[in-house]
Coordinates of C-alpha atoms in Angstrom, one line a residue:
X1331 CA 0.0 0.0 0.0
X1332 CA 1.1 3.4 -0.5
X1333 CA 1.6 5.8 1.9
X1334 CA -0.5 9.3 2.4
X1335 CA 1.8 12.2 0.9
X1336 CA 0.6 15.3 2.1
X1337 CA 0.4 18.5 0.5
X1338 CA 2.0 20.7 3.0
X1339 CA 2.1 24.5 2.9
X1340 CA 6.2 25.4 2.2
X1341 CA 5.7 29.0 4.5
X1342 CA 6.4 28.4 7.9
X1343 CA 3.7 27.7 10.7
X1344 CA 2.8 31.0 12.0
X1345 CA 1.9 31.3 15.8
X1346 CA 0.2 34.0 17.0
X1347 CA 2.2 37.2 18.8
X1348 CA 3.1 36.6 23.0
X1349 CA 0.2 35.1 24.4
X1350 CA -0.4 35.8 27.9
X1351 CA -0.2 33.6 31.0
X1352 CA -4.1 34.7 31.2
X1353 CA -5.3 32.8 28.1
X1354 CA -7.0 29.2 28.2
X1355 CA -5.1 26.3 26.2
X1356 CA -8.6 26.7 24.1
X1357 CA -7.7 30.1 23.4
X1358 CA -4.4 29.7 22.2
X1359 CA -5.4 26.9 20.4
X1360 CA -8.5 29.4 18.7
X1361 CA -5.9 31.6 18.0
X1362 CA -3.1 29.1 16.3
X1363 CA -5.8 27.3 14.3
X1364 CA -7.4 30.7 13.1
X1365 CA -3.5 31.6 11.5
X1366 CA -2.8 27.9 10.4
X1367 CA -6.1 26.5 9.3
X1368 CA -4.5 23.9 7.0
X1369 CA -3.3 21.8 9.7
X1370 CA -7.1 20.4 10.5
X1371 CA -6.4 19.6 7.1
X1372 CA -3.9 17.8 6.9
X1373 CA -5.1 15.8 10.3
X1374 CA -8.1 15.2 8.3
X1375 CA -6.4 13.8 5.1
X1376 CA -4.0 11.5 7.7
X1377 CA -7.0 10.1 9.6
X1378 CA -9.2 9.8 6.7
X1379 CA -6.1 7.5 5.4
X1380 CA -6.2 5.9 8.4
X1381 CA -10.0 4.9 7.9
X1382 CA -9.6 3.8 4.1
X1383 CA -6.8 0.9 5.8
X1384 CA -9.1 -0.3 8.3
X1385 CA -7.4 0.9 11.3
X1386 CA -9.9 0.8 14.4
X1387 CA -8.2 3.2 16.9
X1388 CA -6.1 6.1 16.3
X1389 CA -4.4 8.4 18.4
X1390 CA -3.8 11.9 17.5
X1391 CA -0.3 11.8 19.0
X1392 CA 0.9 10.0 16.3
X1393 CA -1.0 12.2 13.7
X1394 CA 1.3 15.1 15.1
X1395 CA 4.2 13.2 14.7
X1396 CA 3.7 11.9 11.2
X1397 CA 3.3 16.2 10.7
X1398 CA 6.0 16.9 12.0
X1399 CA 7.9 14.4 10.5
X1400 CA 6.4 15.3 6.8
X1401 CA 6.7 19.0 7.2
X1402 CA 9.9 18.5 8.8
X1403 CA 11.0 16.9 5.2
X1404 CA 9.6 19.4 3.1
X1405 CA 10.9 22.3 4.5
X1406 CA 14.0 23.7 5.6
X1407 CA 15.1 26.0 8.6
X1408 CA 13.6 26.7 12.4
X1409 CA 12.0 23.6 13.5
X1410 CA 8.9 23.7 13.4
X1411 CA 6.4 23.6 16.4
X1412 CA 3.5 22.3 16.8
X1413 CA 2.0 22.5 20.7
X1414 CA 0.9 19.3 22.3
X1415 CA -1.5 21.1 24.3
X1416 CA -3.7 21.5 21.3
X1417 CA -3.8 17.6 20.5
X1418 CA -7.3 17.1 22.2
X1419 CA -8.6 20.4 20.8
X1420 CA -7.8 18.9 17.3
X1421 CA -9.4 15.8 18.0
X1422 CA -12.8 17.1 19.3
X1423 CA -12.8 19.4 16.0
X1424 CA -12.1 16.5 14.2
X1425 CA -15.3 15.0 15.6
X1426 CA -17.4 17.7 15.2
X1427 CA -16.4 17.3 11.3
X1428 CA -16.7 13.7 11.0
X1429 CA -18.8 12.3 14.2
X1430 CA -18.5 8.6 12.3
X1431 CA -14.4 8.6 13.7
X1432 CA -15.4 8.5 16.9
X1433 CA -14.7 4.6 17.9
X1434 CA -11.1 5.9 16.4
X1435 CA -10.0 8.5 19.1
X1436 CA -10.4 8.5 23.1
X1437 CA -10.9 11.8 24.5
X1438 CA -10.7 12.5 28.3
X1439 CA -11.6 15.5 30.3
X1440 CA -10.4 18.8 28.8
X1441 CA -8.1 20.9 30.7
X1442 CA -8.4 24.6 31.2
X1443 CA -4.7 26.1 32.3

């Protein structure tokens, strides 16, 4: 089987300006997914592969590794960063999109700080 290749964005990942010790992780995360929407996109395209080979659980950590790793490959400079914090953010949008990948993901509580 062939692998997913993603079509990744070659500009950098923009983060929003100094964000505040005041701000909720679901602020920030509002914030970074309002300047970098493609990356729900690209979580999308990676689970959706996931689906098509039959897998029956996923977990979004490796999602954001396989990211990394891919946009790590098809750019060059800074590292690039993508916050853990925002892991189950992307997850419950990603079920909000596509309520059917459910049985794929376990979500706990959310967290606030």
């Amino acid at each position: 089987m062939d692998s997913v290749q993603l079509e990744l964005p070659i500009a950098p990942l923009r983060h929003p300006g100094p964000l505040g010790a005041r701000l909720s992780i679901q602020e920030r995360f509002e914030a970074f997914h309002q300047l970098n929407p493609w990356i729900l996109d690209q979580l999308e395209t990676l689970t959706a592969d996931c689906v098509d080979r039959g897998l029956k659980r996923v977990g979004i950590g490796m999602l954001f590794e396989v990211l990394r790793w891919q946009y790590g490959r098809a750019t060059r400079g800074e590292p690039w960063k993508l916050n853990n914090d925002f892991r189950s953010r992307y997850v419950r949008t990603l079920l909000e999109l596509h309520p059917e990948w459910s049985p794929l993901f376990e979500t706990r509580g959310l967290r606030t700080a």
